[in-house]
Short mmCIF file of C-alpha atoms in Angstrom, two decimals:
data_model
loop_
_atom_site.label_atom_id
_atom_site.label_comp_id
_atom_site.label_asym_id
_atom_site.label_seq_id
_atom_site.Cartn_x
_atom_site.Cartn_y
_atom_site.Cartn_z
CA UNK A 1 66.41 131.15 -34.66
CA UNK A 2 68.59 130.27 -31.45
CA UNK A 3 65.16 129.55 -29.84
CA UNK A 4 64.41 127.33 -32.32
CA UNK A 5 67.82 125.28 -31.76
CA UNK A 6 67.23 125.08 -28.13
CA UNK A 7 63.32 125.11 -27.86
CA UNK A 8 62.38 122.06 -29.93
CA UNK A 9 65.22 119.78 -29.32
CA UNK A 10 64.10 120.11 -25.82
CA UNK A 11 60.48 119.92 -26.04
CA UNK A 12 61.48 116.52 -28.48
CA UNK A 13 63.32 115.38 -25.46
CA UNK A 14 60.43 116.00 -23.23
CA UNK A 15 58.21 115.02 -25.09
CA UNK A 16 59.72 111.42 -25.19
CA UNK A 17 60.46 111.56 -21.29
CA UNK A 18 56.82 112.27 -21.10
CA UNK A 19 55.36 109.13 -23.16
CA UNK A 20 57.77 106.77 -21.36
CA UNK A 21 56.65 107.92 -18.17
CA UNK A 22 53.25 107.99 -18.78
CA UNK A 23 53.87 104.02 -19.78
CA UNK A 24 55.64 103.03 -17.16
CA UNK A 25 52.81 104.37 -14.75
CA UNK A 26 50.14 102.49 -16.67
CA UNK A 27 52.04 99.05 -16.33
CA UNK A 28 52.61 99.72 -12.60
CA UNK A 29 49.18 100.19 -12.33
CA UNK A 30 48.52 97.29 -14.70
CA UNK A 31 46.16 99.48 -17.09
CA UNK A 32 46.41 99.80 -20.87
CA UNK A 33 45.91 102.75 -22.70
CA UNK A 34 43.27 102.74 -25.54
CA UNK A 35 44.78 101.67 -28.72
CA UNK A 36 43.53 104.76 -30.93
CA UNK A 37 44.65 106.64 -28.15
CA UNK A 38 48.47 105.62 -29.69
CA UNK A 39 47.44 106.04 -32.57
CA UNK A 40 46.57 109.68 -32.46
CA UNK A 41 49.58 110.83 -30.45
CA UNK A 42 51.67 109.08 -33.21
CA UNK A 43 50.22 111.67 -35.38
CA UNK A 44 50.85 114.43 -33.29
CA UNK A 45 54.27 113.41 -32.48
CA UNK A 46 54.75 113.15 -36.14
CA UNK A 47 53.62 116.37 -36.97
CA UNK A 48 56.06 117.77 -34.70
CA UNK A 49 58.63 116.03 -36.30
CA UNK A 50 57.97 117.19 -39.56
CA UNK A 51 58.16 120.93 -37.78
CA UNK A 52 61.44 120.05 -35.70
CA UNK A 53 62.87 118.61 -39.54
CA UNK A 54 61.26 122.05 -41.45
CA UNK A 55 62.66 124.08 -38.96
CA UNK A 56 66.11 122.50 -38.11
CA UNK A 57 67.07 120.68 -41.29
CA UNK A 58 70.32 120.18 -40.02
CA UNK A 59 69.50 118.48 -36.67
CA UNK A 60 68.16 115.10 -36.45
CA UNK A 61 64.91 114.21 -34.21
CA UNK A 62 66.43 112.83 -31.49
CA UNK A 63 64.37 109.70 -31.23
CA UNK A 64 62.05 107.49 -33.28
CA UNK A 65 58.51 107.82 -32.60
CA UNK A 66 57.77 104.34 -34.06
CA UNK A 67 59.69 102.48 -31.39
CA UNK A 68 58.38 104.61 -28.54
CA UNK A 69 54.92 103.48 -29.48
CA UNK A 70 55.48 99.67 -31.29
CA UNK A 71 53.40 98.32 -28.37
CA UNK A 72 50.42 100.23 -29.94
CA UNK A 73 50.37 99.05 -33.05
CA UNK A 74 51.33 95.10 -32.20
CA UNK A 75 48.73 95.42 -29.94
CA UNK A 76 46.01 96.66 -32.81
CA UNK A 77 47.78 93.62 -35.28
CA UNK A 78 46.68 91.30 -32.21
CA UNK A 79 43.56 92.31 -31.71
CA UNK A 80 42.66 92.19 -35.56
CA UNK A 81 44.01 88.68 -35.77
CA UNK A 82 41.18 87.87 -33.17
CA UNK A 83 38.45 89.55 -35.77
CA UNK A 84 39.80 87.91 -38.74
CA UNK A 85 39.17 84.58 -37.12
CA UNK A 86 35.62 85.89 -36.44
CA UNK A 87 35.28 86.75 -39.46
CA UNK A 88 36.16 84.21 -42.08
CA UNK A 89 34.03 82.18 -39.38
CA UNK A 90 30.98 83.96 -40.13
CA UNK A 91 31.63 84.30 -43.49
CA UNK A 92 32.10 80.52 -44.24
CA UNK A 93 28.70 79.66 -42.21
CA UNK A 94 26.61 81.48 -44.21
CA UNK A 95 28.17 80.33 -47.66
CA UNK A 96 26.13 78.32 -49.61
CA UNK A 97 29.36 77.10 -51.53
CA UNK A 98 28.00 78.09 -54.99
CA UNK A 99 29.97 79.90 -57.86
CA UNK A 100 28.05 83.05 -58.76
CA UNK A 101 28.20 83.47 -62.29
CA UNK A 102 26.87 86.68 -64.11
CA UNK A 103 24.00 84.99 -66.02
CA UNK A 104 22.56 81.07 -64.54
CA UNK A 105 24.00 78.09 -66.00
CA UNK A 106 27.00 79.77 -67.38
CA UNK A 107 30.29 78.50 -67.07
CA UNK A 108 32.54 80.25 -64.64
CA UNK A 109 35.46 81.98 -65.71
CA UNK A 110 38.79 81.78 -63.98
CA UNK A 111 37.25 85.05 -61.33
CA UNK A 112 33.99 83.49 -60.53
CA UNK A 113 35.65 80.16 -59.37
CA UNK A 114 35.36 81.07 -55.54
CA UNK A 115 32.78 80.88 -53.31
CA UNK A 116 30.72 84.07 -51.99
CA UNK A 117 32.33 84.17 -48.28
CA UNK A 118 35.75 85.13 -50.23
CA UNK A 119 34.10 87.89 -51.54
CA UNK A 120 32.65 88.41 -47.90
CA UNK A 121 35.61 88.16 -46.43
CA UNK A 122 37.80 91.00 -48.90
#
């Protein structure tokens, strides 16, 4: 157990001294690291959490992986922003701007009163 209490608070530590280094070298060098790329080491850092927390109930991770790694996930919200645009544009040229109803020349109910490129776009 005592290598438990030092091991893992210290590879948490590292661990964290190892992402921020690894960003500061990619803005330096004015690259960006692939979004999913973020994505997946927040699930491994999580899992390791979730060991450090089984393991050492008592001691607290000693950071939060979801501020180490915000940049990823603003930069996925910005990105799908840009889609969405592309999107509902694509979706609104190719509506015809008729209600579908279930059988022809039936009155719409209260669902059907939209035009297809909602449904497209949901």
């Amino acid at each position: 157990m005592i290598l438990l209490n030092v091991a893992l608070p210290a590879f948490a530590e590292d661990s964290k001294a190892m992402v921020e280094q690894v960003s500061d070298q990619v803005q330096k060098q004015e690259l960006e690291v692939p979004i999913q790329d973020g994505f997946d080491l927040y699930k491994d850092l999580s899992e390791f959490r979730r060991v450090h927390t089984d393991a050492l109930p008592g001691q607290k991770f000693p950071y939060k992986i979801e501020d180490l790694l915000a940049d990823f996930v603003w930069r996925w919200i910005r990105a799908t922003e840009d889609q969405i645009v592309g999107w509902v544009e694509n979706a609104v040229k190719q509506d015809q701007f008729t209600v579908r109803t279930r059988e022809p020349g039936q009155v719409p109910t209260e669902e059907e009163r939209h035009s297809v490129s909602v449904i497209d776009i949901y």
